[in-house]
Amino acid sequence: MTATSPVASTEAADLATLAEKAGTTFILALFVDLDGKPCAKLVPVEAVDELATNGVGFAGYAVGSIGQEPRDPDLMAMPDPASFTPVPFVKEGLAIVHCDPHVEGKPWPFAPRVILRTMLSRLAETQGLEAYVGAEVEYFLLRREADGSLVTADPGDRSARPCYDARGVTRMYEHLAAVSRAMNELGWGNYANDHEDGNGQFEQNFDYADALTTADRVISLRYLISMLAHERDMVATFMPKPFADRTGSGLHFHLSLWRDGESTFPVGDGATDPRGLGLSPTAYSFAAGILEHASALQAVLGPSVNSYKRTGAVSTTSGASWAPRLPTYGGNDRTHFLRISDHHRIELRGGDGSANPYLAIAAAIGAGLDGIERELDPGTVGGDNGASRAPLPRTLLHAVEALEADPVVTGSLDLAGSADGHRVAAYFAERKREEFFDWHAQVGGWEIDRYLTAF
């Protein structure tokens, strides 16, 4: 990340013009529910004016986790032309446009993109700030055997220390290169593609941008990776911990706040930072807010039962899990919840592959904004500053309880309003509690092995 404010790559234009210039024949009008499930309708370009004017309708209850019952009016997905993304590398003539769901003419408060938009408006109105975000997307490439079991897609990827292995990257060259070319054709600035710490695990990076654009790109990239993997008979999974003995997949966010085209995070000219990280008081207070609300944030950063298999891992084949357990911060040290590798950004390392990027970014900004408004102090640099804070939640249930007890994080989710008296945070918490107990009700192999003849 440089000190220069990024410039949006998509010119302001109406949807019909963008589609014509790109040679688009069909548009995926896409949004995600609270769980991050991509939902879309395939709209022919002949209906682009109708899409741009009135949107396209969905039965909200059928969508999934988005706060509707069967009796409720349709969700109307209203396209944002600034998000228009041609994806001919998936299907010739295809494009994605991200949408803001509305109900009866008003933005739907349970829609993740609406929640993030509202948080960004609050940040601008109260502090005169813009949020810029970079994201690191990690995933596994697998194949499904005839018996239904999943194995590493590359049979040669068996090293005990596969991270950054040149041979592993080369064997997956066609897939990685296809994804890289797609990102660069879209102007995202792919700058690295690497083999991660687990067998079959990869990461592909792109330049940072404004918060909403980056969240859209995370969703688009997951879609692209999944579809391009499918073409090669592979399964791409963003599941946080698909293998007990391998490193899990994170979704790390690099956060910064800008005013008038300049980052507010570096310490000002002529000033010094006694902590030695080169950060401004604004940056430290923002970090302190995230640390203060870390336990509640984990319900959004790690929103699946499987998330806590990643953060609770005691060992992996490579010898490290790389997932934080304490709400600490430090310099260029990957063991912390917040890593500060330079003075332009703060890396939030608590998120994993199941995180909804819109909710995760909105909640993190809300927590950091609370730190700024209260002028919080993050404590001393290094591990000791987490001693007075509770460890991160051990299960999804613990995270949900922390969320419900934290008015700042619940307020961040509820910022866009309510529907029929129901609020997003309570709905989200209840859905996640049900998810935990659905899992808890299952009888697995561990229980059979441990208890079958134990008594």
mmCIF file of N, CA and C in Angstrom, residues 241-299:
data_model
loop_
_atom_site.group_PDB
_atom_site.id
_atom_site.type_symbol
_atom_site.label_atom_id
_atom_site.label_comp_id
_atom_site.label_asym_id
_atom_site.label_seq_id
_atom_site.Cartn_x
_atom_site.Cartn_y
_atom_site.Cartn_z
ATOM 1 N N LYS A 241 -11.438 -24.200 7.731
ATOM 2 C CA LYS A 241 -10.565 -25.296 8.199
ATOM 3 C C LYS A 241 -11.068 -26.619 7.632
ATOM 4 N N PRO A 242 -10.840 -26.876 6.351
ATOM 5 C CA PRO A 242 -11.336 -28.129 5.774
ATOM 6 C C PRO A 242 -10.563 -29.360 6.212
ATOM 7 N N PHE A 243 -9.342 -29.181 6.742
ATOM 8 C CA PHE A 243 -8.527 -30.313 7.185
ATOM 9 C C PHE A 243 -7.993 -30.024 8.587
ATOM 10 N N ALA A 244 -8.161 -30.982 9.473
ATOM 11 C CA ALA A 244 -7.766 -30.769 10.864
ATOM 12 C C ALA A 244 -6.270 -30.549 11.023
ATOM 13 N N ASP A 245 -5.462 -31.154 10.140
ATOM 14 C CA ASP A 245 -4.013 -31.092 10.319
ATOM 15 C C ASP A 245 -3.343 -30.043 9.436
ATOM 16 N N ARG A 246 -4.112 -29.215 8.749
ATOM 17 C CA ARG A 246 -3.531 -28.196 7.879
ATOM 18 C C ARG A 246 -3.935 -26.806 8.348
ATOM 19 N N THR A 247 -3.154 -25.831 7.948
ATOM 20 C CA THR A 247 -3.460 -24.438 8.245
ATOM 21 C C THR A 247 -4.812 -24.058 7.650
ATOM 22 N N GLY A 248 -5.573 -23.236 8.365
ATOM 23 C CA GLY A 248 -6.857 -22.781 7.868
ATOM 24 C C GLY A 248 -6.720 -21.593 6.934
ATOM 25 N N SER A 249 -7.827 -21.235 6.284
ATOM 26 C CA SER A 249 -7.840 -20.132 5.320
ATOM 27 C C SER A 249 -8.385 -18.866 5.969
ATOM 28 N N GLY A 250 -7.588 -17.801 5.895
ATOM 29 C CA GLY A 250 -8.000 -16.520 6.443
ATOM 30 C C GLY A 250 -8.560 -15.598 5.379
ATOM 31 N N LEU A 251 -9.177 -14.529 5.842
ATOM 32 C CA LEU A 251 -9.541 -13.394 5.002
ATOM 33 C C LEU A 251 -9.093 -12.165 5.782
ATOM 34 N N HIS A 252 -7.848 -11.756 5.532
ATOM 35 C CA HIS A 252 -7.259 -10.644 6.266
ATOM 36 C C HIS A 252 -7.605 -9.333 5.571
ATOM 37 N N PHE A 253 -7.878 -8.306 6.381
ATOM 38 C CA PHE A 253 -8.215 -6.988 5.854
ATOM 39 C C PHE A 253 -7.148 -5.981 6.259
ATOM 40 N N HIS A 254 -6.704 -5.174 5.293
ATOM 41 C CA HIS A 254 -5.760 -4.098 5.547
ATOM 42 C C HIS A 254 -6.563 -2.790 5.517
ATOM 43 N N LEU A 255 -6.656 -2.145 6.655
ATOM 44 C CA LEU A 255 -7.559 -1.016 6.840
ATOM 45 C C LEU A 255 -6.795 0.299 6.953
ATOM 46 N N SER A 256 -7.327 1.342 6.346
ATOM 47 C CA SER A 256 -6.779 2.685 6.527
ATOM 48 C C SER A 256 -7.900 3.693 6.352
ATOM 49 N N LEU A 257 -7.732 4.856 6.958
ATOM 50 C CA LEU A 257 -8.715 5.932 6.882
ATOM 51 C C LEU A 257 -8.065 7.146 6.221
ATOM 52 N N TRP A 258 -8.808 7.772 5.309
ATOM 53 C CA TRP A 258 -8.272 8.861 4.503
ATOM 54 C C TRP A 258 -9.136 10.107 4.645
ATOM 55 N N ARG A 259 -8.485 11.259 4.507
ATOM 56 C CA ARG A 259 -9.188 12.544 4.486
ATOM 57 C C ARG A 259 -8.547 13.429 3.420
ATOM 58 N N ASP A 260 -9.376 13.948 2.544
ATOM 59 C CA ASP A 260 -8.888 14.852 1.488
ATOM 60 C C ASP A 260 -7.738 14.242 0.684
ATOM 61 N N GLY A 261 -7.870 12.955 0.372
ATOM 62 C CA GLY A 261 -6.899 12.300 -0.491
ATOM 63 C C GLY A 261 -5.616 11.853 0.171
ATOM 64 N N GLU A 262 -5.526 11.965 1.500
ATOM 65 C CA GLU A 262 -4.318 11.538 2.201
ATOM 66 C C GLU A 262 -4.680 10.653 3.383
ATOM 67 N N SER A 263 -3.831 9.662 3.612
ATOM 68 C CA SER A 263 -4.053 8.752 4.729
ATOM 69 C C SER A 263 -3.836 9.475 6.054
ATOM 70 N N THR A 264 -4.714 9.195 7.022
ATOM 71 C CA THR A 264 -4.573 9.774 8.360
ATOM 72 C C THR A 264 -3.762 8.879 9.287
ATOM 73 N N PHE A 265 -3.281 7.755 8.800
ATOM 74 C CA PHE A 265 -2.613 6.801 9.686
ATOM 75 C C PHE A 265 -1.142 7.119 9.973
ATOM 76 N N PRO A 266 -0.350 7.614 9.009
ATOM 77 C CA PRO A 266 1.042 7.934 9.354
ATOM 78 C C PRO A 266 1.102 9.099 10.339
ATOM 79 N N VAL A 267 2.091 9.056 11.229
ATOM 80 C CA VAL A 267 2.298 10.163 12.154
ATOM 81 C C VAL A 267 2.610 11.426 11.351
ATOM 82 N N GLY A 268 2.128 12.578 11.813
ATOM 83 C CA GLY A 268 2.269 13.815 11.063
ATOM 84 C C GLY A 268 3.703 14.310 10.952
ATOM 85 N N ASP A 269 3.918 15.199 9.995
ATOM 86 C CA ASP A 269 5.246 15.790 9.799
ATOM 87 C C ASP A 269 5.720 16.462 11.083
ATOM 88 N N GLY A 270 6.957 16.195 11.441
ATOM 89 C CA GLY A 270 7.534 16.812 12.622
ATOM 90 C C GLY A 270 7.159 16.150 13.928
ATOM 91 N N ALA A 271 6.213 15.241 13.875
ATOM 92 C CA ALA A 271 5.793 14.535 15.098
ATOM 93 C C ALA A 271 6.551 13.219 15.220
ATOM 94 N N THR A 272 6.540 12.660 16.400
ATOM 95 C CA THR A 272 7.166 11.358 16.643
ATOM 96 C C THR A 272 6.168 10.419 17.272
ATOM 97 N N ASP A 273 6.407 9.153 17.094
ATOM 98 C CA ASP A 273 5.558 8.119 17.681
ATOM 99 C C ASP A 273 6.373 7.375 18.725
ATOM 100 N N PRO A 274 6.101 7.575 19.997
ATOM 101 C CA PRO A 274 6.891 6.913 21.033
ATOM 102 C C PRO A 274 6.778 5.396 21.010
ATOM 103 N N ARG A 275 5.720 4.863 20.372
ATOM 104 C CA ARG A 275 5.586 3.405 20.285
ATOM 105 C C ARG A 275 6.440 2.822 19.167
ATOM 106 N N GLY A 276 6.909 3.664 18.268
ATOM 107 C CA GLY A 276 7.857 3.227 17.253
ATOM 108 C C GLY A 276 7.267 2.631 16.002
ATOM 109 N N LEU A 277 5.939 2.669 15.830
ATOM 110 C CA LEU A 277 5.327 2.077 14.643
ATOM 111 C C LEU A 277 5.008 3.116 13.576
ATOM 112 N N GLY A 278 5.230 4.380 13.878
ATOM 113 C CA GLY A 278 5.015 5.431 12.899
ATOM 114 C C GLY A 278 3.567 5.795 12.670
ATOM 115 N N LEU A 279 2.697 5.477 13.638
ATOM 116 C CA LEU A 279 1.275 5.730 13.478
ATOM 117 C C LEU A 279 0.843 7.013 14.179
ATOM 118 N N SER A 280 -0.246 7.571 13.694
ATOM 119 C CA SER A 280 -0.835 8.775 14.270
ATOM 120 C C SER A 280 -1.746 8.404 15.446
ATOM 121 N N PRO A 281 -2.133 9.383 16.269
ATOM 122 C CA PRO A 281 -3.120 9.112 17.321
ATOM 123 C C PRO A 281 -4.431 8.552 16.772
ATOM 124 N N THR A 282 -4.850 9.031 15.583
ATOM 125 C CA THR A 282 -6.070 8.493 14.967
ATOM 126 C C THR A 282 -5.937 6.996 14.708
ATOM 127 N N ALA A 283 -4.807 6.590 14.176
ATOM 128 C CA ALA A 283 -4.592 5.170 13.869
ATOM 129 C C ALA A 283 -4.584 4.338 15.145
ATOM 130 N N TYR A 284 -3.919 4.823 16.187
ATOM 131 C CA TYR A 284 -3.866 4.066 17.434
ATOM 132 C C TYR A 284 -5.249 3.952 18.080
ATOM 133 N N SER A 285 -6.015 5.022 18.051
ATOM 134 C CA SER A 285 -7.365 4.952 18.618
ATOM 135 C C SER A 285 -8.254 4.016 17.806
ATOM 136 N N PHE A 286 -8.098 4.043 16.481
ATOM 137 C CA PHE A 286 -8.845 3.124 15.620
ATOM 138 C C PHE A 286 -8.490 1.682 15.966
ATOM 139 N N ALA A 287 -7.194 1.394 16.111
ATOM 140 C CA ALA A 287 -6.753 0.045 16.498
ATOM 141 C C ALA A 287 -7.290 -0.328 17.865
ATOM 142 N N ALA A 288 -7.275 0.619 18.793
ATOM 143 C CA ALA A 288 -7.753 0.344 20.150
ATOM 144 C C ALA A 288 -9.233 -0.027 20.148
ATOM 145 N N GLY A 289 -10.011 0.634 19.305
ATOM 146 C CA GLY A 289 -11.419 0.294 19.218
ATOM 147 C C GLY A 289 -11.635 -1.121 18.719
ATOM 148 N N ILE A 290 -10.860 -1.523 17.732
ATOM 149 C CA ILE A 290 -10.972 -2.896 17.223
ATOM 150 C C ILE A 290 -10.580 -3.897 18.310
ATOM 151 N N LEU A 291 -9.521 -3.617 19.031
ATOM 152 C CA LEU A 291 -9.098 -4.512 20.103
ATOM 153 C C LEU A 291 -10.139 -4.573 21.219
ATOM 154 N N GLU A 292 -10.716 -3.436 21.550
ATOM 155 C CA GLU A 292 -11.731 -3.361 22.610
ATOM 156 C C GLU A 292 -12.926 -4.257 22.305
ATOM 157 N N HIS A 293 -13.279 -4.346 21.024
ATOM 158 C CA HIS A 293 -14.480 -5.085 20.610
ATOM 159 C C HIS A 293 -14.148 -6.388 19.889
ATOM 160 N N ALA A 294 -12.928 -6.891 20.075
ATOM 161 C CA ALA A 294 -12.465 -8.040 19.297
ATOM 162 C C ALA A 294 -13.338 -9.273 19.474
ATOM 163 N N SER A 295 -13.742 -9.565 20.697
ATOM 164 C CA SER A 295 -14.528 -10.789 20.930
ATOM 165 C C SER A 295 -15.855 -10.741 20.192
ATOM 166 N N ALA A 296 -16.533 -9.599 20.239
ATOM 167 C CA ALA A 296 -17.794 -9.458 19.512
ATOM 168 C C ALA A 296 -17.567 -9.472 18.010
ATOM 169 N N LEU A 297 -16.480 -8.855 17.562
ATOM 170 C CA LEU A 297 -16.174 -8.847 16.138
ATOM 171 C C LEU A 297 -15.997 -10.249 15.584
ATOM 172 N N GLN A 298 -15.499 -11.180 16.407
ATOM 173 C CA GLN A 298 -15.239 -12.525 15.901
ATOM 174 C C GLN A 298 -16.500 -13.231 15.420
ATOM 175 N N ALA A 299 -17.663 -12.846 15.939
ATOM 176 C CA ALA A 299 -18.906 -13.442 15.445
ATOM 177 C C ALA A 299 -19.134 -13.092 13.982
#
